[in-house]
């Protein structure tokens, strides 16, 4: 990965397929807040905006659920990625 | 459960029947803020967004009352679940 | 009571009669902010949303004045109850 | 007094006459923010909403200036009273 | 002075003449935020709303610049005064 | 200078010429947020509104860049000055 | 550089070419929040607005991704620069 996120930010590559057949998880298009599944590709050092040091609870390769409308979109190798704060990741998926 | 909620988040499976006959609790459709009954299916590690460590006061299997319009909806095994922060759970029901 | 409120929340059963003859207190319908009288039926453990431990200053049976439009409505045994935070209780009535 | 205010709240009985002849203080009807004169009839224990313990700087019998539009109105013995937080009292009048 | 301001509040008597010839300071009518010149006539004990103890940096008799639209107006001996928090005083004038 | 700013406030005299030829800095009229160049003419004692003691990082005579729309305008010796908090000064210019 | 940013601010010179061929990063024009690539040309001393001392995680010469609409624009030697807080820098690019 060629970008190092600052603070407690995380870079996520959204999954094309929002259906995880093994875990039985589906993120419906119609959901108002649009949670989305993606894979963590880079993590910051865990400093929060408030100046605290926190644990990064996600690591590269983790499959996570996050809010589609939070964070910044960026294209890496022609694919859309999202950069957001760790607290905006809802959960880690074990597929 | 195949999702581990981050921080002080909790995954709840809403009950089909919003009438709890044994405890006499009914959550009326007409209530403006729409509290709802559900069962806890997964809990986070208790870190708050503010970086504090708190006790998780609910555990898997607890029947809880929560606000319908708070949190993220997600489908697991074709059933709607809600992920929200523990502080958005109003109370624990003993049915 | 079949619901245990979380954190510093309190469950209140509003009084039918908003006139307390002995104490001379009347809560007029026309008041803009609609304070209301009710009886405490359950109290949380006193943890605040901010993660502090506080004293619960009200106990089951206390007659209290609270803001009608704050908190969640819930029906218990066919009667409307309100769940709100202790700080939203204005005062304790000695009738 | 039959109501004990919670936290740092104070119950005030507004004065009929908003002109204090001895001190020369008049609170004009036309003032936009409508400060008002009243007498303290009950005080809370000084806990703030934020969980701190503070001094109650006003006591029963004090004549105070406060903002008309802050706090909750309540009728006691057929007379309107106001319940507000001590920090919303602007000053103490020596008439 | 017959009013004692609470907390870090200060009572100011606005000057009729907003031109200070000796210091060369003029507060133009056309200024959008309307700073104004006045004389401090009473000061609180320095407790802030947040419960901290602070120094009162102004004293009775100080000529100060403050924002016209902040604070409460009150009439004392038929003259308009303003009660505001010390942090809303912009500066002290040496005329 | 005849005004002493309170807290961490600073008085700035805006420059007529917003082009600094030596440093090559120009503040374009068309910029939406309107940063502006000026000279510091007075500084407060460094207490913040939050009650902390901070270093004053600018001193009288410093040429600074600040936001045009923040702070209070005041006329001193017939010239417009601006009073703002030190945190609203963007940077110090070495011309 | 002729401007020293105050606090935890950073001066960035936006890149003309928003495509980084080596790292494969492209910041699309159509992205709603408009992240942008630029080079750090000056950094503050790391004091935050809240009065904390923090590490400056970026240094002069770093290529960074930042939000186009945050911060102040300023022209230096006829070229547009942006001054923003370090926490508004999303990540550091290794191109």
XYZ file of C-alpha atoms in Angstrom:
665
model
C 0.000 0.000 0.000
C 1.341 3.381 -0.967
C -0.613 5.540 1.478
C -0.050 5.555 5.229
C -3.215 6.830 6.939
C -2.663 9.438 9.674
C -3.953 9.096 13.254
C -6.602 6.396 13.801
C -7.613 6.289 10.160
C -7.974 3.065 8.187
C -8.027 2.445 4.418
C -10.679 -0.020 3.277
C -11.229 -1.588 -0.143
C -14.990 -2.159 -0.493
C -16.071 -5.625 -1.655
C -17.808 -5.914 -5.005
C -20.074 -8.591 -3.620
C -21.950 -7.378 -0.565
C -23.177 -10.916 0.160
C -20.979 -13.062 2.376
C -22.279 -16.541 1.690
C -20.285 -18.351 4.365
C -21.287 -16.048 7.236
C -24.750 -15.473 5.810
C -24.323 -11.685 5.976
C -26.056 -9.503 3.399
C -25.962 -5.700 3.387
C -29.157 -4.662 1.625
C -29.108 -1.797 -0.890
C -32.265 -0.433 0.614
C -30.844 0.132 4.074
C -31.007 3.834 4.839
C -27.589 4.192 6.430
C -25.900 1.929 3.887
C -23.435 -0.174 5.874
C -20.935 -1.820 3.554
C -18.400 -4.642 3.630
C -14.741 -4.149 2.752
C -11.195 -5.311 3.451
C -8.704 -3.285 5.510
C -5.611 -2.470 3.395
C -3.799 0.019 5.685
C -4.047 1.297 9.278
C -2.804 4.433 11.055
C -0.749 4.547 14.265
C -3.764 4.857 16.558
C -3.467 8.464 17.719
C -6.967 9.908 17.975
C -7.912 13.419 16.863
C -8.250 14.230 20.566
C -4.570 13.392 21.121
C -5.057 10.046 22.866
C -3.175 6.859 21.941
C -5.583 3.995 21.231
C -5.278 0.392 20.123
C -5.880 -0.295 16.480
C -8.424 -3.096 16.724
C -8.378 -3.898 13.019
C -5.408 -5.087 10.956
C -4.595 -5.398 7.270
C -6.677 -8.173 5.728
C -9.623 -7.880 8.155
C -13.042 -7.958 6.555
C -15.082 -5.154 8.132
C -18.529 -3.526 8.059
C -18.507 0.266 7.773
C -20.805 3.154 6.930
C -20.752 3.910 3.213
C -21.225 7.640 3.639
C -18.419 8.265 6.124
C -14.845 8.965 5.099
C -12.976 9.976 1.941
C -12.995 8.110 -1.349
C -9.707 7.687 -3.197
C -8.712 5.613 -6.248
C -5.705 3.281 -5.894
C -4.680 1.208 -8.943
C -7.973 2.162 -10.540
C -10.069 0.840 -7.672
C -12.112 2.886 -5.228
C -10.947 2.826 -1.622
C -12.330 4.553 1.476
C -10.311 6.236 4.242
C -12.143 6.602 7.554
C -11.508 6.650 11.300
C -11.424 3.307 13.139
C -14.428 4.324 15.272
C -16.505 4.449 12.089
C -15.905 0.737 11.510
C -18.937 -1.041 12.929
C -17.582 -4.572 13.235
C -15.149 -7.223 12.032
C -16.555 -10.086 9.937
C -15.388 -13.673 10.267
C -16.411 -15.116 6.940
C -22.220 -15.018 15.318
C -19.957 -14.034 12.458
C -19.541 -10.339 13.228
C -17.593 -8.996 16.200
C -18.830 -5.462 16.971
C -16.093 -2.876 17.597
C -15.869 -0.708 20.733
C -19.014 -0.596 22.905
C -21.292 -1.696 20.093
C -23.854 -4.475 20.446
C -25.679 -6.531 17.783
C -29.373 -7.037 18.460
C -31.893 -9.261 16.678
C -35.269 -7.506 16.928
C -38.196 -9.650 18.090
C -41.043 -10.279 15.647
C -43.549 -10.029 18.453
C -43.275 -6.712 20.283
C -45.625 -7.951 23.005
C -44.035 -9.700 25.961
C -46.942 -11.453 27.574
C -45.163 -12.693 30.653
C -43.719 -9.296 31.670
C -46.747 -7.423 30.375
C -44.574 -5.154 28.242
C -45.933 -3.824 24.966
C -44.076 -1.401 22.677
C -46.827 0.423 20.804
C -46.462 1.114 17.062
C -47.741 4.610 17.628
C -44.977 5.678 20.000
C -43.093 8.549 18.424
C -39.574 7.441 19.332
C -40.278 3.784 18.538
C -38.520 1.807 21.264
C -38.217 -1.840 20.246
C -37.510 -5.204 21.875
C -34.707 -7.502 20.691
C -32.182 -10.101 21.776
C -28.447 -9.388 22.105
C -26.471 -11.672 19.778
C -22.960 -10.116 20.045
C -21.143 -7.534 22.184
C -17.993 -5.443 21.678
C -15.052 -5.192 24.082
C -16.386 -2.110 25.879
C -14.022 0.594 24.654
C -16.008 3.781 24.183
C -15.554 6.155 21.256
C -13.983 8.546 23.733
C -11.230 6.012 24.512
C -12.509 4.900 27.922
C -12.878 1.258 28.993
C -16.396 0.535 30.233
C -18.266 -2.514 31.471
C -20.507 -4.231 29.000
C -23.727 -4.400 30.978
C -25.525 -6.612 28.472
C -24.548 -10.126 27.380
C -25.489 -12.478 24.565
C -29.055 -13.710 25.097
C -30.288 -10.646 27.002
C -33.668 -9.312 25.932
C -33.343 -5.529 25.630
C -35.338 -2.409 24.771
C -33.659 -0.075 22.282
C -34.467 2.835 19.986
C -35.551 1.637 16.552
C -34.008 4.548 14.690
C -30.526 4.378 16.193
C -27.768 2.186 14.776
C -27.069 0.304 11.550
C -29.252 -2.392 10.030
C -27.570 -5.496 8.631
C -28.950 -8.819 7.374
C -27.533 -12.015 8.881
C -28.893 -15.367 7.621
C -31.684 -13.458 5.937
C -32.827 -11.768 9.133
C -32.523 -8.088 9.986
C -30.192 -7.207 12.857
C -29.264 -3.857 14.384
C -25.788 -2.736 15.497
C -25.758 0.099 18.027
C -23.765 1.420 20.973
C -24.534 0.005 24.436
C -25.597 3.457 25.686
C -28.433 3.367 23.156
C -29.919 0.328 24.876
C -32.581 1.649 27.216
C -33.036 -1.328 29.498
C -32.832 -5.091 29.980
C -36.116 -7.041 30.079
C -36.728 -9.955 32.419
C -39.510 -11.782 30.639
C -40.750 -4.414 37.591
C -39.654 -6.426 34.604
C -37.293 -3.935 32.995
C -33.953 -2.899 34.494
C -32.978 0.519 33.075
C -29.350 0.806 31.906
C -26.916 3.502 33.126
C -28.502 6.467 34.956
C -31.913 5.887 33.450
C -35.114 5.790 35.508
C -38.556 4.361 34.687
C -41.457 6.581 35.713
C -45.185 5.876 35.727
C -46.950 9.195 35.054
C -49.796 10.100 37.399
C -53.313 10.329 35.957
C -54.065 13.274 38.175
C -51.574 16.083 37.667
C -52.939 17.934 40.716
C -51.325 17.115 44.030
C -53.834 18.447 46.529
C -51.769 17.932 49.645
C -48.650 19.743 48.367
C -50.680 22.231 46.370
C -48.743 21.447 43.185
C -50.498 21.678 39.836
C -48.800 21.109 36.487
C -50.883 23.113 34.025
C -51.732 21.627 30.601
C -50.930 24.944 29.022
C -47.295 25.045 30.144
C -45.081 25.097 27.088
C -42.439 22.651 28.304
C -45.012 20.339 29.894
C -43.465 19.200 33.156
C -45.312 16.167 34.498
C -45.694 14.272 37.751
C -45.011 10.541 38.046
C -43.804 7.779 40.333
C -40.395 6.117 39.995
C -40.800 2.376 39.384
C -37.206 1.360 38.504
C -33.708 2.903 38.597
C -30.449 2.122 36.797
C -27.046 1.571 38.433
C -25.950 5.215 38.108
C -23.292 4.982 35.407
C -23.571 8.075 33.226
C -23.257 8.025 29.439
C -19.912 9.747 29.937
C -18.623 6.759 31.927
C -18.794 8.332 35.403
C -20.366 6.655 38.440
C -22.997 8.886 40.041
C -25.414 8.602 42.915
C -28.982 7.733 42.071
C -30.827 10.476 43.922
C -34.275 8.998 43.319
C -35.568 5.613 44.482
C -38.522 3.391 43.660
C -41.695 5.007 44.984
C -40.493 8.609 44.754
C -42.974 11.066 43.273
C -41.064 13.204 40.774
C -41.522 16.076 38.313
C -40.074 15.469 34.839
C -40.258 16.836 31.302
C -43.023 15.166 29.313
C -41.168 15.298 26.019
C -37.919 13.723 27.168
C -37.330 9.981 27.198
C -38.919 6.872 25.695
C -42.505 5.755 26.172
C -43.183 2.088 26.816
C -46.325 0.184 27.858
C -46.119 -2.083 30.907
C -49.255 -3.994 31.935
C -51.223 -1.805 29.580
C -50.085 1.448 31.198
C -47.774 4.025 29.674
C -44.386 4.452 31.360
C -41.489 6.770 30.552
C -37.775 5.874 30.610
C -35.430 8.854 30.940
C -32.076 9.811 32.428
C -31.976 10.903 36.091
C -30.708 14.374 35.088
C -33.988 14.908 33.247
C -35.909 14.604 36.511
C -36.478 18.142 37.736
C -37.336 17.503 41.373
C -38.734 15.138 43.975
C -42.202 15.893 45.376
C -43.118 15.411 49.018
C -46.881 15.136 48.805
C -41.694 23.800 50.060
C -42.950 20.479 48.807
C -40.543 19.952 45.924
C -36.818 19.256 46.355
C -35.027 20.269 43.138
C -32.475 17.716 41.842
C -28.815 18.541 41.107
C -27.949 22.262 40.886
C -31.510 23.297 40.193
C -33.270 26.105 42.063
C -36.987 26.904 42.415
C -37.836 30.583 42.060
C -41.116 32.407 42.678
C -41.223 35.345 40.249
C -42.118 38.723 41.744
C -45.351 40.367 40.628
C -43.708 43.752 40.686
C -40.625 43.842 38.464
C -39.629 47.234 39.878
C -37.432 47.220 42.951
C -37.817 50.719 44.300
C -35.181 50.532 46.998
C -32.390 49.227 44.744
C -33.629 51.217 41.774
C -33.706 48.081 39.584
C -36.307 47.819 36.832
C -36.548 44.922 34.400
C -38.222 46.395 31.334
C -40.928 44.399 29.512
C -39.374 45.351 26.232
C -35.999 43.729 26.899
C -35.426 41.032 24.313
C -34.006 38.379 26.610
C -36.503 39.130 29.398
C -34.527 38.909 32.626
C -36.887 38.660 35.567
C -36.794 39.108 39.343
C -37.879 36.387 41.759
C -37.318 34.859 45.186
C -35.525 31.539 45.719
C -37.851 29.072 47.481
C -35.813 25.829 47.200
C -32.298 24.744 46.178
C -30.791 21.430 45.053
C -27.702 19.733 46.524
C -25.276 21.314 44.054
C -24.333 18.330 41.890
C -23.962 19.539 38.318
C -25.231 17.633 35.299
C -21.583 16.939 34.507
C -21.185 15.081 37.819
C -19.211 17.770 39.694
C -20.041 18.991 43.200
C -20.446 22.777 43.280
C -21.369 25.360 45.886
C -24.927 26.565 45.886
C -24.384 30.323 45.833
C -28.026 31.180 46.388
C -30.182 30.267 49.384
C -33.879 30.261 50.193
C -35.116 33.847 50.462
C -32.568 35.359 48.073
C -33.961 37.817 45.544
C -32.432 36.925 42.158
C -32.424 37.999 38.522
C -32.919 35.166 36.019
C -33.824 34.589 32.383
C -37.579 34.295 31.904
C -37.331 31.788 29.072
C -35.054 29.269 30.776
C -36.335 26.474 32.999
C -39.640 24.744 33.719
C -42.810 26.400 34.938
C -44.827 24.709 37.664
C -47.774 25.846 39.793
C -47.476 25.591 43.563
C -50.445 26.696 45.711
C -51.898 28.291 42.603
C -48.852 30.458 41.919
C -46.406 30.041 39.049
C -42.867 29.020 39.962
C -39.812 28.408 37.799
C -37.267 25.596 38.194
C -33.883 26.265 36.580
C -30.184 25.503 37.046
C -28.174 27.791 39.338
C -25.928 28.840 36.409
C -28.990 30.377 34.772
C -29.382 32.803 37.661
C -27.690 36.017 36.589
C -27.239 37.727 39.928
C -28.436 38.194 43.497
C -30.269 41.442 44.330
C -29.805 43.322 47.589
C -32.989 45.344 47.757
C -24.294 48.414 43.390
C -27.343 46.437 44.415
C -26.816 43.340 42.289
C -24.045 40.799 42.860
C -23.410 38.923 39.598
C -23.105 35.135 39.939
C -20.120 33.098 38.688
C -17.756 34.903 36.271
C -20.374 37.455 35.269
C -19.703 41.196 35.184
C -22.129 44.142 35.178
C -21.221 46.908 32.743
C -22.718 50.369 32.320
C -22.380 51.273 28.629
C -20.900 54.701 27.860
C -23.120 57.262 26.142
C -20.210 58.486 24.107
C -18.594 55.684 22.135
C -15.670 57.919 21.189
C -12.720 57.947 23.559
C -10.845 61.078 22.568
C -7.788 60.549 24.725
C -7.090 56.966 23.565
C -8.299 57.664 20.062
C -10.680 54.699 20.159
C -13.955 54.869 18.230
C -16.468 52.042 18.018
C -18.305 52.664 14.744
C -22.084 52.201 14.573
C -21.699 50.391 11.301
C -19.545 47.567 12.649
C -21.380 44.312 12.159
C -20.618 42.753 15.531
C -21.159 46.017 17.433
C -18.416 46.110 20.048
C -19.233 48.709 22.683
C -17.453 50.626 25.444
C -18.640 50.603 29.067
C -17.566 50.771 32.684
C -17.498 47.749 35.006
C -19.800 48.335 37.994
C -19.831 44.857 39.599
C -17.956 41.551 39.260
C -18.763 37.955 40.246
C -16.546 35.620 42.286
C -14.857 34.063 39.260
C -16.369 30.579 39.247
C -16.918 29.547 35.636
C -20.004 27.719 34.402
C -17.752 24.683 34.003
C -16.997 24.724 37.755
C -13.452 26.096 37.565
C -12.152 28.975 39.691
C -10.652 31.741 37.525
C -9.143 35.150 38.133
C -11.395 38.113 37.583
C -9.212 40.201 35.292
C -11.481 43.242 35.406
C -12.417 45.293 38.453
C -15.038 47.906 39.276
C -14.216 51.142 37.428
C -12.430 49.491 34.481
C -13.363 50.828 31.069
C -13.912 47.800 28.799
C -14.847 46.862 25.234
C -17.556 44.204 24.938
C -19.975 42.744 22.396
C -23.264 44.631 22.386
C -25.355 41.586 21.587
C -24.063 39.306 24.330
C -25.503 39.247 27.838
C -28.666 40.460 29.594
C -29.928 44.026 29.736
C -31.236 45.373 33.027
C -32.198 48.861 34.189
C -30.603 50.200 37.379
C -31.581 53.683 38.588
C -33.211 54.243 35.215
C -30.045 53.481 33.233
C -29.447 50.438 31.049
C -26.749 48.018 32.219
C -25.480 44.789 30.709
C -24.622 41.575 32.577
C -22.265 39.228 30.727
C -19.518 36.672 31.351
C -15.952 37.958 31.743
C -14.843 35.970 28.661
C -17.188 38.108 26.580
C -15.214 41.225 27.481
C -12.791 41.814 24.626
C -10.312 44.159 26.277
C -9.628 46.781 28.913
C -9.232 50.401 27.753
C -6.692 52.796 29.238
C -8.192 56.136 28.340
C -1.604 50.904 22.575
C -4.556 51.906 24.707
C -6.405 48.608 24.816
C -5.189 45.519 26.640
C -6.867 42.441 25.108
C -8.262 39.933 27.617
C -7.343 36.209 27.682
C -5.585 34.891 24.545
C -6.853 37.684 22.346
C -4.609 39.698 20.020
C -5.143 43.096 18.385
C -4.082 43.254 14.739
C -3.818 46.243 12.415
C -4.577 44.981 8.887
C -2.101 45.978 6.171
C -3.329 48.239 3.369
C -1.259 46.323 0.869
C -2.090 42.640 0.888
C 0.913 41.856 -1.329
C 4.181 41.144 0.439
C 6.757 41.633 -2.300
C 9.767 40.354 -0.416
C 8.176 37.065 0.712
C 6.154 36.707 -2.470
C 2.910 36.279 -0.520
C -0.348 37.549 -2.014
C -3.764 37.149 -0.377
C -6.214 37.200 -3.278
C -9.490 39.136 -2.937
C -11.310 36.239 -4.522
C -10.393 33.690 -1.859
C -13.564 32.490 -0.210
C -12.361 32.489 3.379
C -10.514 35.808 2.986
C -7.267 35.354 4.885
C -5.647 38.726 5.493
C -2.257 40.138 6.491
C -1.780 42.448 9.472
C 0.588 43.529 12.211
C 0.142 42.549 15.872
C -0.226 45.677 18.032
C -1.243 44.136 21.388
C -1.455 40.676 23.002
C -3.382 39.264 25.972
C -1.919 37.288 28.878
C -2.514 33.886 27.296
C -5.350 32.520 29.422
C -7.692 30.585 27.171
C -11.473 30.720 27.419
C -11.274 27.177 28.791
C -9.190 28.411 31.730
C -5.803 27.068 30.609
C -2.605 29.108 30.536
C -0.987 29.036 27.080
C 2.063 30.606 25.476
C 1.456 33.670 23.379
C 3.253 32.672 20.187
C 2.928 36.099 18.573
C 4.358 39.383 19.848
C 3.844 43.063 19.080
C 5.262 43.845 15.648
C 4.747 40.355 14.169
C 3.280 40.277 10.685
C 0.542 37.629 10.679
C -2.049 35.994 8.425
C -5.550 35.780 9.894
C -9.153 35.176 8.854
C -10.873 38.408 7.873
C -14.269 37.354 9.155
C -13.230 36.284 12.637
C -13.010 38.687 15.567
C -14.240 42.192 16.411
C -13.502 45.358 14.471
C -12.600 48.512 16.381
C -11.274 51.900 15.293
C -8.117 53.203 16.985
C -6.769 56.612 15.933
C -9.130 56.472 12.983
C -7.779 53.165 11.684
C -9.585 49.834 11.684
C -8.138 47.136 13.934
C -9.241 43.565 14.578
C -9.350 41.783 17.941
C -9.318 37.983 17.735
C -8.087 34.911 19.622
C -4.529 33.755 18.990
C -5.785 30.390 17.657
C -7.470 32.297 14.829
C -4.081 33.539 13.597
C -3.050 31.154 10.837
C 0.675 31.908 10.646
C 3.491 34.374 11.166
C 5.038 35.975 8.061
C 8.764 36.666 7.715
C 8.776 39.348 5.071
C 9.230 29.329 3.244
C 8.251 32.742 4.501
C 5.265 31.780 6.624
C 5.509 29.823 9.872
C 2.125 28.161 10.555
C 0.847 28.495 14.128
C -0.147 25.532 16.344
C -0.613 22.190 14.527
C -1.179 23.820 11.158
C 0.613 22.707 7.997
C 1.138 24.524 4.674
C 0.598 22.345 1.613
C 1.300 23.095 -2.054
C -1.305 21.162 -4.082
C 0.023 19.088 -6.970
C -0.998 20.067 -10.502
C -1.257 16.436 -11.473
C -3.643 14.559 -9.215
C -2.502 11.224 -10.703
C 0.447 9.535 -9.020
C 1.586 7.046 -11.623
C 4.133 5.215 -9.511
C 1.792 4.565 -6.565
C -1.225 4.137 -8.809
C -3.205 6.714 -6.815
C -5.776 8.867 -8.604
C -8.007 11.401 -6.871
C -11.075 11.649 -9.108
C -12.618 15.079 -9.832
C -16.039 13.602 -9.281
C -15.450 12.574 -5.673
C -17.890 14.478 -3.489
C -15.494 15.329 -0.682
C -12.633 16.163 -3.066
C -9.522 14.736 -1.418
C -6.429 16.217 -3.031
C -2.699 15.507 -3.232
C -0.058 18.065 -2.258
C 3.415 18.550 -0.822
C 4.050 19.805 2.729
C 6.087 23.037 2.622
C 5.889 24.165 6.280
C 4.741 22.742 9.645
C 3.734 24.331 12.956
C 5.114 23.451 16.399
C 2.428 20.890 17.182
C 0.398 22.684 19.841
C -3.259 21.835 19.312
C -6.091 24.352 19.625
C -7.042 22.512 22.811
C -3.655 23.357 24.328
C -2.060 19.904 24.053
C 1.412 19.256 22.618
C 1.291 16.688 19.812
C 3.783 15.130 17.442
C 3.915 16.571 13.972
C 3.597 13.386 11.914
C 4.300 15.094 8.596
C 7.482 16.933 7.582
C 8.491 19.307 4.803
C 8.616 17.420 1.521
C 5.983 14.803 2.428
C 3.401 14.095 -0.239
C 0.001 14.035 1.462
C -3.707 13.541 0.774
C -5.980 16.203 2.242
C -9.526 17.528 1.968
C -9.757 20.255 -0.678
C -12.429 22.226 1.167
C -10.733 22.450 4.538
C -8.280 25.201 5.440
C -7.252 28.615 4.093
C -5.962 29.345 0.608
C -2.997 31.710 0.231
C -0.791 32.640 -2.749
C 2.974 32.319 -2.310
C 5.221 33.246 -5.265
C 2.114 33.262 -7.433
C 1.124 29.710 -6.569
C -1.868 28.640 -4.488
C -1.095 26.998 -1.150
C -3.398 25.638 1.554
C -2.975 26.044 5.321
C -4.821 23.460 7.418
C -4.540 21.549 10.697
C -2.517 18.314 10.702
C -5.607 16.298 11.701
C -7.165 17.308 8.380
C -4.405 15.500 6.489
C -5.793 12.079 5.637
C -2.573 10.203 4.827
C 1.006 10.337 3.657
C 1.751 9.047 0.133
C 4.858 7.053 -0.738
C 5.075 7.615 -4.455
